[in-house]
């Protein structure tokens, strides 16, 4: 949209082009490199408003936009946008957006967005969003969100959300949501953490943690949910897991199997401790009590029905422990 068709045609016809020490552009159609600007690699480039070149091997400054058909080696600074058609090795700084169509090795800093349509090795810092279409080795920092459609070997830190479609090999920290296929390190979010596979470190959330398998534990103000095994424990209002190797602490704890202890107002393990008691006293002719949880610590729910008009009725709740006295 910004580059005249004649310049693009000239660049395509000239092929490899040449290298020049410097160039000055007012706009792409008004440049010291003339019609062959799209075929020239510049060492020093000044674009009063916007400029267009084959590539950069040095330093470039533009009031609005810097545009390269192919590779950049060095640094670009633009008030609006830096746009690179192939690889970038170095630094891109823009008031609005930095975009590299192929591989990025270096640093991108933008007021709104950084985008890399291939792999990133380095750092992205944006006031809005960072997007990497390939894999990432490094760090993403943003005010709103970070997204990589492949694996993230590093850290993602965002005010709202972090998404890695595949694996995260370090850490995700977000104000609302963290998502990954598998996480080797940890997830920390004020809202929720979601992992389709395994979490190697742990999950800490204000509302909800979801994972298939967790090594290290889950901590939440709301709910912890593990489809398979939790090794380390769960701490939340509601804890749910298939197998817990460690312990559960919460208002409600639910599991299939627990290897350890479960502390809460109500705890239930399908393969855990269950006992039904019937009692008679001179105060209550019949009291039925149900004990559930673990042998070391369990909840006791009791009920005394009104068998005759003269009898009263009662509901009871308590805690109990049944230690092993012999092998």
PDB file of N, CA and C in Angstrom, residues 15 34 36 44 53 80 94 108 111 119 161 170 172 178 181 196 199 204 250 279-280 290 293-295 302 308 326:
ATOM      1  N   UNK A  15      16.981  -8.202  -9.256  1.00  0.00           N
ATOM      2  CA  UNK A  15      17.484  -9.394  -8.566  1.00  0.00           C
ATOM      3  C   UNK A  15      18.270  -9.055  -7.316  1.00  0.00           C
ATOM      4  N   UNK A  34      16.397   6.388  -5.500  1.00  0.00           N
ATOM      5  CA  UNK A  34      15.542   6.424  -6.678  1.00  0.00           C
ATOM      6  C   UNK A  34      14.688   5.188  -6.851  1.00  0.00           C
ATOM      7  N   UNK A  36      15.508   2.293  -7.799  1.00  0.00           N
ATOM      8  CA  UNK A  36      16.123   1.013  -7.427  1.00  0.00           C
ATOM      9  C   UNK A  36      16.199   0.831  -5.913  1.00  0.00           C
ATOM     10  N   UNK A  44      23.411   2.800   6.451  1.00  0.00           N
ATOM     11  CA  UNK A  44      22.777   3.855   7.239  1.00  0.00           C
ATOM     12  C   UNK A  44      21.556   4.350   6.463  1.00  0.00           C
ATOM     13  N   UNK A  53      13.478  -0.490   1.155  1.00  0.00           N
ATOM     14  CA  UNK A  53      14.772  -0.971   0.675  1.00  0.00           C
ATOM     15  C   UNK A  53      14.748  -2.498   0.580  1.00  0.00           C
ATOM     16  N   UNK A  80       6.126   4.515  13.891  1.00  0.00           N
ATOM     17  CA  UNK A  80       4.918   3.734  13.646  1.00  0.00           C
ATOM     18  C   UNK A  80       5.216   2.248  13.511  1.00  0.00           C
ATOM     19  N   UNK A  94       9.524   0.168  17.785  1.00  0.00           N
ATOM     20  CA  UNK A  94       8.483   0.905  17.071  1.00  0.00           C
ATOM     21  C   UNK A  94       7.427   1.407  18.035  1.00  0.00           C
ATOM     22  N   UNK A 108      12.520  -7.249  20.045  1.00  0.00           N
ATOM     23  CA  UNK A 108      11.454  -6.427  19.496  1.00  0.00           C
ATOM     24  C   UNK A 108      10.782  -5.667  20.636  1.00  0.00           C
ATOM     25  N   UNK A 111       4.967  -0.414  21.031  1.00  0.00           N
ATOM     26  CA  UNK A 111       3.902   0.127  21.870  1.00  0.00           C
ATOM     27  C   UNK A 111       2.639  -0.702  21.825  1.00  0.00           C
ATOM     28  N   UNK A 119      10.112 -18.331  13.633  1.00  0.00           N
ATOM     29  CA  UNK A 119      10.607 -18.596  14.981  1.00  0.00           C
ATOM     30  C   UNK A 119      11.247 -17.355  15.594  1.00  0.00           C
ATOM     31  N   UNK A 161      -3.284 -12.594  29.191  1.00  0.00           N
ATOM     32  CA  UNK A 161      -3.227 -14.010  28.845  1.00  0.00           C
ATOM     33  C   UNK A 161      -1.896 -14.404  28.220  1.00  0.00           C
ATOM     34  N   UNK A 170       9.402 -23.411  30.507  1.00  0.00           N
ATOM     35  CA  UNK A 170       9.836 -22.613  31.649  1.00  0.00           C
ATOM     36  C   UNK A 170       8.608 -22.147  32.442  1.00  0.00           C
ATOM     37  N   UNK A 172       4.903 -19.459  32.814  1.00  0.00           N
ATOM     38  CA  UNK A 172       3.875 -18.543  32.342  1.00  0.00           C
ATOM     39  C   UNK A 172       3.310 -17.775  33.539  1.00  0.00           C
ATOM     40  N   UNK A 178      -3.464 -18.592  31.647  1.00  0.00           N
ATOM     41  CA  UNK A 178      -2.293 -19.273  31.089  1.00  0.00           C
ATOM     42  C   UNK A 178      -2.756 -20.578  30.462  1.00  0.00           C
ATOM     43  N   UNK A 181       0.069 -26.879  26.295  1.00  0.00           N
ATOM     44  CA  UNK A 181      -0.164 -28.310  26.123  1.00  0.00           C
ATOM     45  C   UNK A 181       0.494 -29.089  27.257  1.00  0.00           C
ATOM     46  N   UNK A 196      -3.359 -29.101  29.044  1.00  0.00           N
ATOM     47  CA  UNK A 196      -3.998 -30.317  28.546  1.00  0.00           C
ATOM     48  C   UNK A 196      -3.247 -31.572  28.960  1.00  0.00           C
ATOM     49  N   UNK A 199       1.992 -30.929  34.030  1.00  0.00           N
ATOM     50  CA  UNK A 199       2.680 -29.782  34.622  1.00  0.00           C
ATOM     51  C   UNK A 199       3.822 -30.312  35.473  1.00  0.00           C
ATOM     52  N   UNK A 204      -0.418 -22.083  40.266  1.00  0.00           N
ATOM     53  CA  UNK A 204      -0.934 -21.172  41.292  1.00  0.00           C
ATOM     54  C   UNK A 204      -1.920 -20.237  40.607  1.00  0.00           C
ATOM     55  N   UNK A 250      -8.612 -28.198  51.847  1.00  0.00           N
ATOM     56  CA  UNK A 250      -9.635 -27.360  51.267  1.00  0.00           C
ATOM     57  C   UNK A 250     -10.958 -27.487  51.988  1.00  0.00           C
ATOM     58  N   UNK A 279     -25.461 -45.803  66.774  1.00  0.00           N
ATOM     59  CA  UNK A 279     -25.267 -45.651  68.222  1.00  0.00           C
ATOM     60  C   UNK A 279     -26.620 -45.521  68.934  1.00  0.00           C
ATOM     61  N   UNK A 280     -26.602 -45.957  70.199  1.00  0.00           N
ATOM     62  CA  UNK A 280     -27.774 -45.776  71.059  1.00  0.00           C
ATOM     63  C   UNK A 280     -27.316 -45.111  72.349  1.00  0.00           C
ATOM     64  N   UNK A 290     -21.738 -41.248  59.525  1.00  0.00           N
ATOM     65  CA  UNK A 290     -20.968 -41.648  58.348  1.00  0.00           C
ATOM     66  C   UNK A 290     -19.614 -40.962  58.402  1.00  0.00           C
ATOM     67  N   UNK A 293     -13.182 -39.827  54.311  1.00  0.00           N
ATOM     68  CA  UNK A 293     -11.917 -39.113  54.193  1.00  0.00           C
ATOM     69  C   UNK A 293     -10.766 -40.089  54.195  1.00  0.00           C
ATOM     70  N   UNK A 294      -9.829 -39.890  55.105  1.00  0.00           N
ATOM     71  CA  UNK A 294      -8.712 -40.803  55.286  1.00  0.00           C
ATOM     72  C   UNK A 294      -8.712 -41.297  56.729  1.00  0.00           C
ATOM     73  N   UNK A 295      -7.999 -42.397  56.958  1.00  0.00           N
ATOM     74  CA  UNK A 295      -7.977 -42.947  58.314  1.00  0.00           C
ATOM     75  C   UNK A 295      -7.350 -41.960  59.294  1.00  0.00           C
ATOM     76  N   UNK A 302     -23.428 -37.003  61.225  1.00  0.00           N
ATOM     77  CA  UNK A 302     -24.346 -37.836  62.012  1.00  0.00           C
ATOM     78  C   UNK A 302     -25.759 -37.259  61.975  1.00  0.00           C
ATOM     79  N   UNK A 308     -40.109 -41.251  67.998  1.00  0.00           N
ATOM     80  CA  UNK A 308     -41.416 -41.114  68.657  1.00  0.00           C
ATOM     81  C   UNK A 308     -41.707 -39.638  68.855  1.00  0.00           C
ATOM     82  N   UNK A 326      -1.777 -51.426  65.815  1.00  0.00           N
ATOM     83  CA  UNK A 326      -0.946 -52.607  65.620  1.00  0.00           C
ATOM     84  C   UNK A 326      -0.786 -52.852  64.131  1.00  0.00           C
TER      85      UNK A 326
END
